[in-house]
Amino acid sequence: MNSKNNKLATILAVFFEIILISTSIISVVSSQWKNFLLCLLTIVCLTLPFIITYIANKKKIVLPPSFQLATLIFIFLTQYLGQIRKFYFRFWWWDLFLHIIFGSYTVIIGLYYIQGIIRKDEKITKQRFTLFTVIFAFSFSITLGTLWEMFEFIGDYLFKTNMIKGGLQDTATDLIVKIVAALITSIIYYFRNLKK
């Protein structure tokens, strides 16, 4: 993991935590308990990129250099701006925008992950190896997208949030957008990699 990106991610995480702690205090003072719980959840979630990076380094799993930064920003955009600051309600496209980013970036994570594990055998053609890595990365992205939808459902159930606004229609739309974004990213990678 690039130390410059690591340092920037740490600074960004501290900045986000300060915003969340301030919002938590304001939420308690104004008796907005739902926002308070969302702030606590987001504070915990912001530690996840560092935990995942630590485990990945121990297990020698390759992650994109921008993993911590991208994940921190994504969590902040979804939880703080989306839920706490109500961007999901202010901007009809906010949810779709985030799912497009999610679908594309998780393909990139999957590509790094598989390329860190498997090396191309001389007997396997470049085209077959690239196809295999793309299929893995696409499937990895869809799996993470499904786990995210489960996270939204659990958040709604336990914390009475409103992440799944339209029920089944919202979940299905989110998954379709992620699949399309993941597919486009996979196809672009496939053809760009074959040209190298």
Coordinates of C-alpha atoms in Angstrom, one line a residue:
M1 CA 0.0 0.0 0.0
N2 CA 1.4 3.4 -1.0
S3 CA 2.5 5.3 2.1
K4 CA 1.4 8.6 0.5
N5 CA -2.1 7.3 0.0
N6 CA -2.0 5.8 3.5
K7 CA -1.1 9.1 5.1
L8 CA -3.8 10.9 3.1
A9 CA -6.4 8.3 4.0
T10 CA -5.5 8.7 7.7
I11 CA -5.9 12.5 7.5
L12 CA -9.2 12.2 5.6
A13 CA -10.5 9.7 8.2
V14 CA -9.6 12.0 11.1
F15 CA -11.4 14.9 9.2
F16 CA -14.5 12.7 8.7
E17 CA -14.4 11.5 12.3
I18 CA -14.3 15.2 13.5
I19 CA -17.3 16.0 11.4
L20 CA -19.2 12.9 12.7
I21 CA -18.4 13.6 16.3
S22 CA -19.5 17.2 15.9
T23 CA -22.7 16.0 14.3
S24 CA -23.2 13.4 17.0
I25 CA -23.0 16.1 19.7
I26 CA -25.4 18.3 17.8
S27 CA -27.8 15.3 17.4
V28 CA -27.7 14.5 21.1
V29 CA -28.3 18.2 22.1
S30 CA -31.3 18.4 19.6
S31 CA -32.6 14.9 20.5
Q32 CA -32.1 13.6 17.0
W33 CA -31.4 10.0 18.1
K34 CA -31.7 8.5 14.7
N35 CA -28.9 10.8 13.4
F36 CA -26.9 10.0 16.5
L37 CA -27.1 6.3 15.9
L38 CA -26.2 6.8 12.2
C39 CA -23.2 8.9 13.2
L40 CA -22.0 6.1 15.5
L41 CA -22.5 3.5 12.8
T42 CA -20.6 5.7 10.3
I43 CA -17.7 6.2 12.8
V44 CA -17.4 2.5 13.1
C45 CA -17.6 2.0 9.3
L46 CA -14.8 4.5 8.8
T47 CA -12.4 2.1 10.6
L48 CA -13.2 -0.8 8.2
P49 CA -10.8 0.3 5.3
F50 CA -7.9 0.3 7.8
I51 CA -8.9 -3.1 9.3
I52 CA -9.3 -4.6 5.8
T53 CA -5.9 -3.1 4.7
Y54 CA -4.2 -4.5 7.8
I55 CA -5.7 -8.0 7.2
A56 CA -4.9 -7.8 3.5
N57 CA -1.2 -6.9 4.2
K58 CA -0.9 -9.8 6.7
K59 CA -2.4 -12.2 4.2
K60 CA -0.4 -10.7 1.4
I61 CA -3.6 -9.8 -0.5
V62 CA -3.1 -7.1 -3.1
L63 CA -5.5 -4.1 -2.9
P64 CA -5.6 -1.0 -5.2
P65 CA -3.4 1.8 -4.0
S66 CA -6.4 4.0 -3.7
F67 CA -8.4 1.4 -1.7
Q68 CA -8.5 3.2 1.7
L69 CA -9.2 6.7 0.2
A70 CA -11.9 5.4 -2.1
T71 CA -13.6 3.4 0.6
L72 CA -13.5 6.2 3.1
I73 CA -15.0 8.6 0.6
F74 CA -17.6 6.1 -0.4
I75 CA -18.7 5.5 3.2
F76 CA -18.8 9.2 3.9
L77 CA -20.9 9.8 0.8
T78 CA -23.4 7.1 1.6
Q79 CA -23.7 7.3 5.3
Y80 CA -23.0 11.0 6.2
L81 CA -24.2 12.8 3.1
G82 CA -26.7 10.3 1.9
Q83 CA -28.4 9.3 5.2
I84 CA -27.6 12.0 7.8
R85 CA -27.6 15.0 5.4
K86 CA -30.5 13.5 3.4
F87 CA -28.9 13.6 0.0
Y88 CA -30.9 10.5 -0.9
F89 CA -34.0 12.6 -0.6
R90 CA -32.7 15.9 -2.0
F91 CA -31.2 14.4 -5.2
W92 CA -33.1 11.6 -6.9
W93 CA -29.9 10.5 -8.6
W94 CA -27.7 10.2 -5.5
D95 CA -28.4 6.6 -4.8
L96 CA -27.9 5.6 -8.4
F97 CA -24.6 7.6 -8.6
L98 CA -23.2 5.8 -5.6
H99 CA -24.2 2.3 -6.9
I100 CA -22.5 3.1 -10.2
I101 CA -19.3 4.0 -8.4
F102 CA -19.6 0.9 -6.2
G103 CA -20.1 -1.4 -9.2
S104 CA -17.1 0.0 -11.1
Y105 CA -14.7 0.2 -8.2
T106 CA -15.4 -3.2 -6.8
V107 CA -14.4 -4.7 -10.2
I108 CA -11.1 -2.9 -9.8
I109 CA -10.7 -4.3 -6.3
G110 CA -11.5 -7.8 -7.7
L111 CA -8.9 -7.4 -10.5
Y112 CA -6.2 -6.5 -8.0
Y113 CA -7.2 -9.3 -5.7
I114 CA -7.2 -12.0 -8.3
Q115 CA -4.0 -10.8 -10.0
G116 CA -2.2 -10.8 -6.6
I117 CA -3.2 -14.5 -6.2
I118 CA -3.0 -16.1 -9.6
R119 CA -0.2 -15.8 -12.1
K120 CA -0.7 -16.5 -15.8
D121 CA 0.6 -19.9 -16.8
E122 CA 2.6 -20.1 -20.0
K123 CA 0.1 -22.6 -21.4
I124 CA -2.8 -20.3 -21.0
T125 CA -3.4 -17.7 -23.6
K126 CA -3.6 -14.0 -22.6
Q127 CA -7.2 -13.9 -23.8
R128 CA -8.3 -16.8 -21.6
F129 CA -6.4 -15.5 -18.6
T130 CA -7.9 -12.0 -19.0
L131 CA -11.4 -13.5 -19.5
F132 CA -11.0 -15.5 -16.3
T133 CA -9.8 -12.5 -14.2
V134 CA -12.6 -10.3 -15.6
I135 CA -15.3 -13.0 -14.8
F136 CA -13.9 -13.2 -11.3
A137 CA -13.8 -9.5 -10.8
F138 CA -17.3 -9.1 -12.1
S139 CA -18.6 -11.8 -9.8
F140 CA -16.7 -10.3 -6.9
S141 CA -18.3 -6.9 -7.6
I142 CA -21.8 -8.4 -7.7
T143 CA -21.2 -10.3 -4.5
L144 CA -20.1 -7.2 -2.7
G145 CA -23.1 -5.3 -4.2
T146 CA -25.4 -8.0 -2.8
L147 CA -23.8 -7.7 0.6
W148 CA -24.3 -4.0 0.5
E149 CA -28.0 -4.4 -0.1
M150 CA -28.1 -6.8 2.9
F151 CA -26.3 -4.1 4.9
E152 CA -29.0 -1.6 3.9
F153 CA -31.7 -4.0 4.9
I154 CA -30.1 -4.7 8.3
G155 CA -29.6 -1.0 8.9
D156 CA -33.3 -0.4 8.1
Y157 CA -34.4 -3.2 10.4
L158 CA -32.1 -2.6 13.4
F159 CA -31.7 1.2 13.3
K160 CA -35.0 2.2 11.6
T161 CA -33.1 4.0 8.8
N162 CA -34.6 4.5 5.4
M163 CA -31.8 3.1 3.2
I164 CA -34.2 0.9 1.2
K165 CA -36.7 3.6 0.2
G166 CA -38.7 1.7 -2.3
G167 CA -38.5 -1.8 -1.0
L168 CA -38.0 -4.5 -3.6
Q169 CA -37.9 -1.9 -6.4
D170 CA -35.1 0.1 -4.8
T171 CA -33.1 -3.1 -4.1
A172 CA -33.6 -4.4 -7.7
T173 CA -32.7 -1.0 -9.3
D174 CA -29.6 -0.8 -7.1
L175 CA -28.5 -4.3 -8.1
I176 CA -29.2 -3.6 -11.8
V177 CA -27.2 -0.4 -11.8
K178 CA -24.3 -2.1 -10.1
I179 CA -24.4 -5.0 -12.5
V180 CA -24.4 -2.6 -15.5
A181 CA -21.5 -0.5 -14.1
A182 CA -19.5 -3.7 -13.2
L183 CA -20.2 -5.1 -16.7
I184 CA -19.1 -1.9 -18.5
T185 CA -15.9 -1.7 -16.3
S186 CA -15.2 -5.4 -16.9
I187 CA -15.6 -5.1 -20.7
I188 CA -13.4 -1.9 -20.8
Y189 CA -10.7 -3.7 -18.8
Y190 CA -10.9 -6.8 -21.0
F191 CA -10.3 -5.0 -24.3
R192 CA -7.7 -2.6 -22.9
N193 CA -5.7 -5.5 -21.4
L194 CA -5.7 -7.4 -24.6
K195 CA -4.2 -4.4 -26.4
K196 CA -1.2 -4.3 -24.1

